[in-house]
Amino acid sequence: DVRLPLKSLPRDELEELAASINHLAEQLEQQEKLRIAMTENIAHELRTPLTTLNSYLAAIQDGIWEPTPERIQSSREEIHRLIQLVHDLEELQIVNSIDFQFMLEQVSLKKSMDQVMDLMRPSFQQKGVNLEKKDIPNVCVIADESRLIQIWTNLLSNALKYTPEGGTVEVKGTVRLGVVQITVSDNGIGIPSADLPHIFERFYRVDKSRSRKMGGGGLGLAITKTLVERHGGQIWAESDHGAQFYVQLPIQR
Ligand code: ADP
């Protein structure tokens, strides 16, 4: 018999055992709540574009609607949003899984940032938003380069998305006590202080209809936060005449 002889356990050990069982039960309950919320969110996110597409097709079938190029375009945009959502869901799942392997190596922070800024410059020019780079320190971090690039890309695409034409997005870096801090700041629409504590949560969007129109599924920052934390770093945001995102990563000496 391998069962624990509970009766023979001293009282304090029994209490300890009860406490850890309770803790485990709480964790399970928490996970279950998260799973339910996640399923509800996914269902909600899928329902809206699918209902829209279905009614478009029904109207065409009934001869009420001409499939004009504009209507085809807007249907394709709905489909694109669905594809993006599925992609982000997969990403979230991958980066959160315990057996996900990062390809860690010594990466130049400056190089990774330059690469992203060069790649994104045309999109900034197209929208008429200035992209400025200020003293990115020449330091190395231990990182999965493609994931580091994903972090910068997510932050810069958000800054671009939420900054109107004529605005400016600035990237800068500082080094202190073995840590490098990258700041991505914009002078766009900003984030209300009541929303700031929630923006890294899955599916959280400040203005649902506006963000949805801009193609946001509300998962980008949740993915970004997981990636930063899995590199031993921290991420947070502030909002003061626009939004500022801060990423701190340990420096490789
Ligand atoms: P989304 O895909 O909707 O952009 P994210 O997870 O990337 O989702 O961001 C969550 C929310 O945080 C966005 O919907 C938006 O309301 C807000 N947000 C993120 N970045 C910025 C920014 N630079 N300026 C203003 N709001 C932002």
PDB file of C-alpha atoms and ligand atoms in Angstrom:
ATOM      1  CA  ASP A   1       0.000   0.000   0.000  1.00  0.00           C
ATOM      2  CA  VAL A   2       1.624   3.257  -1.141  1.00  0.00           C
ATOM      3  CA  ARG A   3      -1.088   5.569   0.196  1.00  0.00           C
ATOM      4  CA  LEU A   4      -0.065   8.165   2.762  1.00  0.00           C
ATOM      5  CA  PRO A   5      -0.741   7.015   6.319  1.00  0.00           C
ATOM      6  CA  LEU A   6      -2.508  10.317   7.069  1.00  0.00           C
ATOM      7  CA  LYS A   7      -3.428   9.408  10.631  1.00  0.00           C
ATOM      8  CA  SER A   8       0.174   8.951  11.560  1.00  0.00           C
ATOM      9  CA  LEU A   9       1.221  12.387  10.216  1.00  0.00           C
ATOM     10  CA  PRO A  10       1.936  15.065  12.804  1.00  0.00           C
ATOM     11  CA  ARG A  11      -0.606  17.884  12.920  1.00  0.00           C
ATOM     12  CA  ASP A  12       1.642  20.566  11.363  1.00  0.00           C
ATOM     13  CA  GLU A  13       2.496  18.321   8.412  1.00  0.00           C
ATOM     14  CA  LEU A  14      -1.190  17.595   7.904  1.00  0.00           C
ATOM     15  CA  GLU A  15      -1.921  21.306   7.864  1.00  0.00           C
ATOM     16  CA  GLU A  16       0.882  21.880   5.390  1.00  0.00           C
ATOM     17  CA  LEU A  17      -0.520  19.145   3.162  1.00  0.00           C
ATOM     18  CA  ALA A  18      -4.024  20.617   3.354  1.00  0.00           C
ATOM     19  CA  ALA A  19      -2.654  24.062   2.477  1.00  0.00           C
ATOM     20  CA  SER A  20      -0.850  22.791  -0.625  1.00  0.00           C
ATOM     21  CA  ILE A  21      -3.933  20.852  -1.760  1.00  0.00           C
ATOM     22  CA  ASN A  22      -6.008  24.019  -1.363  1.00  0.00           C
ATOM     23  CA  HIS A  23      -3.429  26.008  -3.287  1.00  0.00           C
ATOM     24  CA  LEU A  24      -3.495  23.461  -6.105  1.00  0.00           C
ATOM     25  CA  ALA A  25      -7.294  23.526  -6.185  1.00  0.00           C
ATOM     26  CA  GLU A  26      -7.262  27.333  -6.405  1.00  0.00           C
ATOM     27  CA  GLN A  27      -4.781  27.203  -9.269  1.00  0.00           C
ATOM     28  CA  LEU A  28      -6.934  24.675 -11.126  1.00  0.00           C
ATOM     29  CA  GLU A  29     -10.014  26.808 -10.588  1.00  0.00           C
ATOM     30  CA  GLN A  30      -8.142  29.852 -11.887  1.00  0.00           C
ATOM     31  CA  GLN A  31      -7.005  27.943 -14.977  1.00  0.00           C
ATOM     32  CA  GLU A  32     -10.517  26.729 -15.625  1.00  0.00           C
ATOM     33  CA  LYS A  33     -11.862  30.299 -15.404  1.00  0.00           C
ATOM     34  CA  LEU A  34      -9.185  31.442 -17.837  1.00  0.00           C
ATOM     35  CA  ARG A  35     -10.024  28.606 -20.227  1.00  0.00           C
ATOM     36  CA  ILE A  36     -13.738  29.473 -20.165  1.00  0.00           C
ATOM     37  CA  ALA A  37     -13.047  33.190 -20.716  1.00  0.00           C
ATOM     38  CA  MET A  38     -10.675  32.342 -23.566  1.00  0.00           C
ATOM     39  CA  THR A  39     -13.258  30.126 -25.292  1.00  0.00           C
ATOM     40  CA  GLU A  40     -15.943  32.805 -24.916  1.00  0.00           C
ATOM     41  CA  ASN A  41     -13.617  35.424 -26.359  1.00  0.00           C
ATOM     42  CA  ILE A  42     -12.633  33.288 -29.331  1.00  0.00           C
ATOM     43  CA  ALA A  43     -16.287  32.481 -30.077  1.00  0.00           C
ATOM     44  CA  HIS A  44     -17.144  36.169 -29.925  1.00  0.00           C
ATOM     45  CA  GLU A  45     -14.224  37.190 -32.139  1.00  0.00           C
ATOM     46  CA  LEU A  46     -15.116  34.580 -34.757  1.00  0.00           C
ATOM     47  CA  ARG A  47     -18.839  35.244 -34.724  1.00  0.00           C
ATOM     48  CA  THR A  48     -18.741  38.879 -35.879  1.00  0.00           C
ATOM     49  CA  PRO A  49     -16.744  38.505 -39.117  1.00  0.00           C
ATOM     50  CA  LEU A  50     -18.395  35.185 -39.977  1.00  0.00           C
ATOM     51  CA  THR A  51     -21.890  36.652 -39.559  1.00  0.00           C
ATOM     52  CA  THR A  52     -20.931  39.627 -41.734  1.00  0.00           C
ATOM     53  CA  LEU A  53     -19.496  37.398 -44.463  1.00  0.00           C
ATOM     54  CA  ASN A  54     -22.502  35.115 -44.343  1.00  0.00           C
ATOM     55  CA  SER A  55     -24.945  37.988 -44.785  1.00  0.00           C
ATOM     56  CA  TYR A  56     -22.889  39.382 -47.719  1.00  0.00           C
ATOM     57  CA  LEU A  57     -23.006  36.022 -49.468  1.00  0.00           C
ATOM     58  CA  ALA A  58     -26.733  35.586 -48.739  1.00  0.00           C
ATOM     59  CA  ALA A  59     -27.471  39.033 -50.212  1.00  0.00           C
ATOM     60  CA  ILE A  60     -25.493  38.175 -53.355  1.00  0.00           C
ATOM     61  CA  GLN A  61     -27.279  34.828 -53.636  1.00  0.00           C
ATOM     62  CA  ASP A  62     -30.675  36.522 -53.298  1.00  0.00           C
ATOM     63  CA  GLY A  63     -29.733  39.008 -56.002  1.00  0.00           C
ATOM     64  CA  ILE A  64     -30.090  41.962 -53.592  1.00  0.00           C
ATOM     65  CA  TRP A  65     -26.437  42.830 -53.861  1.00  0.00           C
ATOM     66  CA  GLU A  66     -23.980  43.247 -56.690  1.00  0.00           C
ATOM     67  CA  PRO A  67     -20.561  41.873 -55.761  1.00  0.00           C
ATOM     68  CA  THR A  68     -18.811  45.173 -56.556  1.00  0.00           C
ATOM     69  CA  PRO A  69     -14.992  45.397 -56.196  1.00  0.00           C
ATOM     70  CA  GLU A  70     -15.428  47.456 -52.976  1.00  0.00           C
ATOM     71  CA  ARG A  71     -17.668  44.821 -51.416  1.00  0.00           C
ATOM     72  CA  ILE A  72     -15.315  42.032 -52.420  1.00  0.00           C
ATOM     73  CA  GLN A  73     -12.473  44.053 -50.901  1.00  0.00           C
ATOM     74  CA  SER A  74     -14.281  44.548 -47.602  1.00  0.00           C
ATOM     75  CA  SER A  75     -15.129  40.833 -47.469  1.00  0.00           C
ATOM     76  CA  ARG A  76     -11.478  40.027 -48.020  1.00  0.00           C
ATOM     77  CA  GLU A  77     -10.570  42.350 -45.159  1.00  0.00           C
ATOM     78  CA  GLU A  78     -12.913  40.413 -42.857  1.00  0.00           C
ATOM     79  CA  ILE A  79     -11.275  37.163 -43.987  1.00  0.00           C
ATOM     80  CA  HIS A  80      -7.842  38.670 -43.427  1.00  0.00           C
ATOM     81  CA  ARG A  81      -8.851  39.551 -39.848  1.00  0.00           C
ATOM     82  CA  LEU A  82      -9.946  35.950 -39.282  1.00  0.00           C
ATOM     83  CA  ILE A  83      -6.649  34.608 -40.608  1.00  0.00           C
ATOM     84  CA  GLN A  84      -4.735  37.062 -38.415  1.00  0.00           C
ATOM     85  CA  LEU A  85      -6.769  35.993 -35.384  1.00  0.00           C
ATOM     86  CA  VAL A  86      -6.061  32.306 -36.001  1.00  0.00           C
ATOM     87  CA  HIS A  87      -2.371  33.121 -36.457  1.00  0.00           C
ATOM     88  CA  ASP A  88      -2.247  35.112 -33.199  1.00  0.00           C
ATOM     89  CA  LEU A  89      -4.060  32.342 -31.322  1.00  0.00           C
ATOM     90  CA  GLU A  90      -1.470  29.850 -32.524  1.00  0.00           C
ATOM     91  CA  GLU A  91       1.343  32.211 -31.552  1.00  0.00           C
ATOM     92  CA  LEU A  92      -0.089  32.740 -28.078  1.00  0.00           C
ATOM     93  CA  GLN A  93      -0.371  28.997 -27.625  1.00  0.00           C
ATOM     94  CA  ILE A  94       3.203  28.394 -28.833  1.00  0.00           C
ATOM     95  CA  VAL A  95       4.936  31.058 -26.755  1.00  0.00           C
ATOM     96  CA  ASN A  96       3.050  30.029 -23.606  1.00  0.00           C
ATOM     97  CA  SER A  97       3.657  26.299 -23.888  1.00  0.00           C
ATOM     98  CA  ILE A  98       6.197  24.911 -21.391  1.00  0.00           C
ATOM     99  CA  ASP A  99       8.055  22.867 -23.990  1.00  0.00           C
ATOM    100  CA  PHE A 100       8.494  25.747 -26.379  1.00  0.00           C
ATOM    101  CA  GLN A 101      12.197  26.015 -27.195  1.00  0.00           C
ATOM    102  CA  PHE A 102      13.783  29.403 -27.727  1.00  0.00           C
ATOM    103  CA  MET A 103      16.836  29.422 -30.010  1.00  0.00           C
ATOM    104  CA  LEU A 104      18.943  31.472 -27.621  1.00  0.00           C
ATOM    105  CA  GLU A 105      22.090  33.176 -28.855  1.00  0.00           C
ATOM    106  CA  GLN A 106      24.029  36.389 -28.364  1.00  0.00           C
ATOM    107  CA  VAL A 107      22.141  39.071 -30.270  1.00  0.00           C
ATOM    108  CA  SER A 108      23.089  42.673 -30.939  1.00  0.00           C
ATOM    109  CA  LEU A 109      20.203  44.791 -29.739  1.00  0.00           C
ATOM    110  CA  LYS A 110      21.030  47.587 -32.164  1.00  0.00           C
ATOM    111  CA  LYS A 111      21.131  45.196 -35.112  1.00  0.00           C
ATOM    112  CA  SER A 112      17.752  43.672 -34.296  1.00  0.00           C
ATOM    113  CA  MET A 113      16.166  47.098 -33.882  1.00  0.00           C
ATOM    114  CA  ASP A 114      17.742  48.441 -37.115  1.00  0.00           C
ATOM    115  CA  GLN A 115      16.406  45.453 -39.006  1.00  0.00           C
ATOM    116  CA  VAL A 116      12.839  46.054 -37.794  1.00  0.00           C
ATOM    117  CA  MET A 117      12.974  49.811 -38.355  1.00  0.00           C
ATOM    118  CA  ASP A 118      14.306  49.392 -41.903  1.00  0.00           C
ATOM    119  CA  LEU A 119      11.586  46.879 -42.688  1.00  0.00           C
ATOM    120  CA  MET A 120       8.819  49.052 -41.270  1.00  0.00           C
ATOM    121  CA  ARG A 121       9.957  52.420 -42.623  1.00  0.00           C
ATOM    122  CA  PRO A 122       7.900  52.138 -45.845  1.00  0.00           C
ATOM    123  CA  SER A 123       4.672  51.597 -43.838  1.00  0.00           C
ATOM    124  CA  PHE A 124       5.456  54.665 -41.723  1.00  0.00           C
ATOM    125  CA  GLN A 125       6.142  56.716 -44.855  1.00  0.00           C
ATOM    126  CA  GLN A 126       2.939  55.503 -46.432  1.00  0.00           C
ATOM    127  CA  LYS A 127       0.878  56.729 -43.469  1.00  0.00           C
ATOM    128  CA  GLY A 128       2.941  59.908 -43.045  1.00  0.00           C
ATOM    129  CA  VAL A 129       4.163  59.087 -39.529  1.00  0.00           C
ATOM    130  CA  ASN A 130       7.767  59.961 -38.618  1.00  0.00           C
ATOM    131  CA  LEU A 131       9.939  57.168 -37.295  1.00  0.00           C
ATOM    132  CA  GLU A 132      12.888  58.348 -35.219  1.00  0.00           C
ATOM    133  CA  LYS A 133      15.726  56.443 -33.638  1.00  0.00           C
ATOM    134  CA  LYS A 134      17.723  57.829 -30.715  1.00  0.00           C
ATOM    135  CA  ASP A 135      20.876  56.293 -29.240  1.00  0.00           C
ATOM    136  CA  ILE A 136      20.233  52.563 -29.181  1.00  0.00           C
ATOM    137  CA  PRO A 137      23.111  51.237 -27.041  1.00  0.00           C
ATOM    138  CA  ASN A 138      25.530  48.830 -28.635  1.00  0.00           C
ATOM    139  CA  VAL A 139      24.937  45.929 -26.252  1.00  0.00           C
ATOM    140  CA  CYS A 140      24.171  42.245 -26.616  1.00  0.00           C
ATOM    141  CA  VAL A 141      21.312  40.326 -25.087  1.00  0.00           C
ATOM    142  CA  ILE A 142      20.794  36.573 -24.894  1.00  0.00           C
ATOM    143  CA  ALA A 143      17.745  36.109 -27.038  1.00  0.00           C
ATOM    144  CA  ASP A 144      15.971  34.255 -29.760  1.00  0.00           C
ATOM    145  CA  GLU A 145      16.600  36.765 -32.534  1.00  0.00           C
ATOM    146  CA  SER A 146      13.383  36.122 -34.430  1.00  0.00           C
ATOM    147  CA  ARG A 147      11.381  36.510 -31.203  1.00  0.00           C
ATOM    148  CA  LEU A 148      13.216  39.716 -30.300  1.00  0.00           C
ATOM    149  CA  ILE A 149      12.348  41.028 -33.755  1.00  0.00           C
ATOM    150  CA  GLN A 150       8.731  40.032 -33.111  1.00  0.00           C
ATOM    151  CA  ILE A 151       8.710  42.117 -29.887  1.00  0.00           C
ATOM    152  CA  TRP A 152       9.962  45.268 -31.676  1.00  0.00           C
ATOM    153  CA  THR A 153       7.650  44.662 -34.642  1.00  0.00           C
ATOM    154  CA  ASN A 154       4.573  44.357 -32.410  1.00  0.00           C
ATOM    155  CA  LEU A 155       5.379  47.531 -30.484  1.00  0.00           C
ATOM    156  CA  LEU A 156       6.196  49.538 -33.591  1.00  0.00           C
ATOM    157  CA  SER A 157       3.125  48.365 -35.497  1.00  0.00           C
ATOM    158  CA  ASN A 158       0.911  49.354 -32.574  1.00  0.00           C
ATOM    159  CA  ALA A 159       2.593  52.758 -32.359  1.00  0.00           C
ATOM    160  CA  LEU A 160       2.008  53.213 -36.096  1.00  0.00           C
ATOM    161  CA  LYS A 161      -1.578  51.956 -35.858  1.00  0.00           C
ATOM    162  CA  TYR A 162      -2.561  54.329 -33.068  1.00  0.00           C
ATOM    163  CA  THR A 163      -0.687  57.431 -34.287  1.00  0.00           C
ATOM    164  CA  PRO A 164      -2.412  59.647 -36.844  1.00  0.00           C
ATOM    165  CA  GLU A 165      -0.747  61.115 -39.920  1.00  0.00           C
ATOM    166  CA  GLY A 166       1.857  63.744 -39.081  1.00  0.00           C
ATOM    167  CA  GLY A 167       2.654  62.115 -35.725  1.00  0.00           C
ATOM    168  CA  THR A 168       5.985  60.764 -34.521  1.00  0.00           C
ATOM    169  CA  VAL A 169       7.150  57.449 -33.139  1.00  0.00           C
ATOM    170  CA  GLU A 170      10.479  57.451 -31.329  1.00  0.00           C
ATOM    171  CA  VAL A 171      12.659  54.539 -30.290  1.00  0.00           C
ATOM    172  CA  LYS A 172      15.425  54.998 -27.746  1.00  0.00           C
ATOM    173  CA  GLY A 173      17.544  52.933 -25.426  1.00  0.00           C
ATOM    174  CA  THR A 174      19.353  53.371 -22.135  1.00  0.00           C
ATOM    175  CA  VAL A 175      21.619  51.114 -20.116  1.00  0.00           C
ATOM    176  CA  ARG A 176      21.656  50.881 -16.348  1.00  0.00           C
ATOM    177  CA  LEU A 177      22.828  48.264 -13.844  1.00  0.00           C
ATOM    178  CA  GLY A 178      23.162  45.377 -16.270  1.00  0.00           C
ATOM    179  CA  VAL A 179      19.827  46.077 -17.883  1.00  0.00           C
ATOM    180  CA  VAL A 180      18.981  47.703 -21.179  1.00  0.00           C
ATOM    181  CA  GLN A 181      15.733  49.625 -21.468  1.00  0.00           C
ATOM    182  CA  ILE A 182      14.114  50.249 -24.817  1.00  0.00           C
ATOM    183  CA  THR A 183      11.374  52.860 -25.032  1.00  0.00           C
ATOM    184  CA  VAL A 184       8.933  53.052 -27.925  1.00  0.00           C
ATOM    185  CA  SER A 185       6.952  56.258 -27.614  1.00  0.00           C
ATOM    186  CA  ASP A 186       4.388  57.856 -29.872  1.00  0.00           C
ATOM    187  CA  ASN A 187       2.322  61.006 -29.789  1.00  0.00           C
ATOM    188  CA  GLY A 188      -0.815  59.268 -30.994  1.00  0.00           C
ATOM    189  CA  ILE A 189      -4.200  58.745 -29.365  1.00  0.00           C
ATOM    190  CA  GLY A 190      -2.736  57.420 -26.105  1.00  0.00           C
ATOM    191  CA  ILE A 191      -4.291  55.002 -23.601  1.00  0.00           C
ATOM    192  CA  PRO A 192      -6.755  56.089 -20.872  1.00  0.00           C
ATOM    193  CA  SER A 193      -5.264  55.445 -17.422  1.00  0.00           C
ATOM    194  CA  ALA A 194      -8.147  53.115 -16.483  1.00  0.00           C
ATOM    195  CA  ASP A 195      -7.221  50.834 -19.408  1.00  0.00           C
ATOM    196  CA  LEU A 196      -3.447  50.831 -18.862  1.00  0.00           C
ATOM    197  CA  PRO A 197      -3.384  47.951 -16.332  1.00  0.00           C
ATOM    198  CA  HIS A 198      -5.313  45.721 -18.745  1.00  0.00           C
ATOM    199  CA  ILE A 199      -3.756  46.231 -22.168  1.00  0.00           C
ATOM    200  CA  PHE A 200      -1.458  43.199 -21.830  1.00  0.00           C
ATOM    201  CA  GLU A 201      -4.421  40.891 -21.151  1.00  0.00           C
ATOM    202  CA  ARG A 202      -5.657  38.574 -23.890  1.00  0.00           C
ATOM    203  CA  PHE A 203      -8.328  40.150 -26.101  1.00  0.00           C
ATOM    204  CA  TYR A 204      -8.283  43.442 -24.218  1.00  0.00           C
ATOM    205  CA  ARG A 205      -8.879  46.423 -26.465  1.00  0.00           C
ATOM    206  CA  VAL A 206      -9.449  49.990 -25.366  1.00  0.00           C
ATOM    207  CA  ASP A 207     -11.980  50.809 -28.040  1.00  0.00           C
ATOM    208  CA  LYS A 208     -13.307  47.580 -29.460  1.00  0.00           C
ATOM    209  CA  SER A 209     -14.879  48.899 -32.642  1.00  0.00           C
ATOM    210  CA  ARG A 210     -11.961  51.176 -33.478  1.00  0.00           C
ATOM    211  CA  SER A 211      -9.265  48.568 -32.828  1.00  0.00           C
ATOM    212  CA  ARG A 212     -11.197  45.933 -34.738  1.00  0.00           C
ATOM    213  CA  LYS A 213     -11.423  48.214 -37.757  1.00  0.00           C
ATOM    214  CA  MET A 214      -7.661  48.671 -37.562  1.00  0.00           C
ATOM    215  CA  GLY A 215      -7.202  44.928 -37.716  1.00  0.00           C
ATOM    216  CA  GLY A 216      -6.357  44.383 -34.076  1.00  0.00           C
ATOM    217  CA  GLY A 217      -7.369  41.111 -32.463  1.00  0.00           C
ATOM    218  CA  GLY A 218      -6.261  42.229 -29.011  1.00  0.00           C
ATOM    219  CA  LEU A 219      -3.651  39.468 -28.684  1.00  0.00           C
ATOM    220  CA  GLY A 220      -0.524  41.309 -29.842  1.00  0.00           C
ATOM    221  CA  LEU A 221       0.483  42.729 -26.473  1.00  0.00           C
ATOM    222  CA  ALA A 222      -0.307  39.466 -24.646  1.00  0.00           C
ATOM    223  CA  ILE A 223       2.094  37.670 -27.012  1.00  0.00           C
ATOM    224  CA  THR A 224       4.681  40.459 -26.654  1.00  0.00           C
ATOM    225  CA  LYS A 225       4.546  40.358 -22.836  1.00  0.00           C
ATOM    226  CA  THR A 226       5.021  36.580 -22.754  1.00  0.00           C
ATOM    227  CA  LEU A 227       7.982  36.882 -25.140  1.00  0.00           C
ATOM    228  CA  VAL A 228       9.650  39.610 -23.061  1.00  0.00           C
ATOM    229  CA  GLU A 229       9.144  37.677 -19.815  1.00  0.00           C
ATOM    230  CA  ARG A 230      10.485  34.478 -21.328  1.00  0.00           C
ATOM    231  CA  HIS A 231      13.653  36.423 -22.105  1.00  0.00           C
ATOM    232  CA  GLY A 232      13.933  37.329 -18.410  1.00  0.00           C
ATOM    233  CA  GLY A 233      12.689  40.858 -19.059  1.00  0.00           C
ATOM    234  CA  GLN A 234       9.834  43.161 -18.143  1.00  0.00           C
ATOM    235  CA  ILE A 235       7.405  45.263 -20.149  1.00  0.00           C
ATOM    236  CA  TRP A 236       5.036  48.025 -19.086  1.00  0.00           C
ATOM    237  CA  ALA A 237       3.308  51.035 -20.534  1.00  0.00           C
ATOM    238  CA  GLU A 238       2.530  54.605 -19.623  1.00  0.00           C
ATOM    239  CA  SER A 239       0.459  57.175 -21.406  1.00  0.00           C
ATOM    240  CA  ASP A 240       1.141  60.865 -21.448  1.00  0.00           C
ATOM    241  CA  HIS A 241       0.472  62.687 -24.718  1.00  0.00           C
ATOM    242  CA  GLY A 242       0.503  59.400 -26.602  1.00  0.00           C
ATOM    243  CA  ALA A 243       1.719  56.017 -25.423  1.00  0.00           C
ATOM    244  CA  GLN A 244       5.108  54.893 -24.100  1.00  0.00           C
ATOM    245  CA  PHE A 245       6.090  51.243 -23.987  1.00  0.00           C
ATOM    246  CA  TYR A 246       9.135  50.178 -21.961  1.00  0.00           C
ATOM    247  CA  VAL A 247      11.014  46.914 -22.365  1.00  0.00           C
ATOM    248  CA  GLN A 248      13.828  45.953 -20.009  1.00  0.00           C
ATOM    249  CA  LEU A 249      16.143  43.077 -20.865  1.00  0.00           C
ATOM    250  CA  PRO A 250      19.204  41.739 -19.045  1.00  0.00           C
ATOM    251  CA  ILE A 251      22.462  42.554 -20.850  1.00  0.00           C
ATOM    252  CA  GLN A 252      24.973  39.895 -21.801  1.00  0.00           C
ATOM    253  CA  ARG A 253      28.454  40.926 -20.638  1.00  0.00           C
TER     254      ARG A 253
HETATM  255  P1  ADP B   1      -4.586  45.102 -31.016  1.00  0.00           P
HETATM  256  O1  ADP B   1      -4.307  43.966 -31.918  1.00  0.00           O
HETATM  257  O2  ADP B   1      -6.039  45.399 -30.800  1.00  0.00           O
HETATM  258  O3  ADP B   1      -3.766  46.316 -31.324  1.00  0.00           O
HETATM  259  P2  ADP B   1      -2.831  44.675 -28.754  1.00  0.00           P
HETATM  260  O4  ADP B   1      -2.804  43.540 -27.788  1.00  0.00           O
HETATM  261  O5  ADP B   1      -1.643  44.880 -29.612  1.00  0.00           O
HETATM  262  O6  ADP B   1      -4.144  44.496 -29.607  1.00  0.00           O
HETATM  263  O7  ADP B   1      -3.125  46.001 -27.952  1.00  0.00           O
HETATM  264  C1  ADP B   1      -4.184  46.027 -27.007  1.00  0.00           C
HETATM  265  C2  ADP B   1      -4.835  47.398 -26.969  1.00  0.00           C
HETATM  266  O8  ADP B   1      -3.937  48.357 -26.414  1.00  0.00           O
HETATM  267  C3  ADP B   1      -5.196  47.937 -28.368  1.00  0.00           C
HETATM  268  O9  ADP B   1      -6.447  47.495 -28.782  1.00  0.00           O
HETATM  269  C4  ADP B   1      -5.176  49.439 -28.128  1.00  0.00           C
HETATM  270  O10 ADP B   1      -6.425  49.851 -27.607  1.00  0.00           O
HETATM  271  C5  ADP B   1      -4.123  49.616 -27.037  1.00  0.00           C
HETATM  272  N1  ADP B   1      -2.813  50.061 -27.583  1.00  0.00           N
HETATM  273  C6  ADP B   1      -1.724  49.306 -27.832  1.00  0.00           C
HETATM  274  N2  ADP B   1      -0.698  50.043 -28.278  1.00  0.00           N
HETATM  275  C7  ADP B   1      -1.135  51.327 -28.307  1.00  0.00           C
HETATM  276  C8  ADP B   1      -0.545  52.584 -28.678  1.00  0.00           C
HETATM  277  N3  ADP B   1       0.733  52.688 -29.087  1.00  0.00           N
HETATM  278  N4  ADP B   1      -1.326  53.700 -28.562  1.00  0.00           N
HETATM  279  C9  ADP B   1      -2.601  53.636 -28.135  1.00  0.00           C
HETATM  280  N5  ADP B   1      -3.205  52.485 -27.777  1.00  0.00           N
HETATM  281  C10 ADP B   1      -2.497  51.334 -27.857  1.00  0.00           C
END
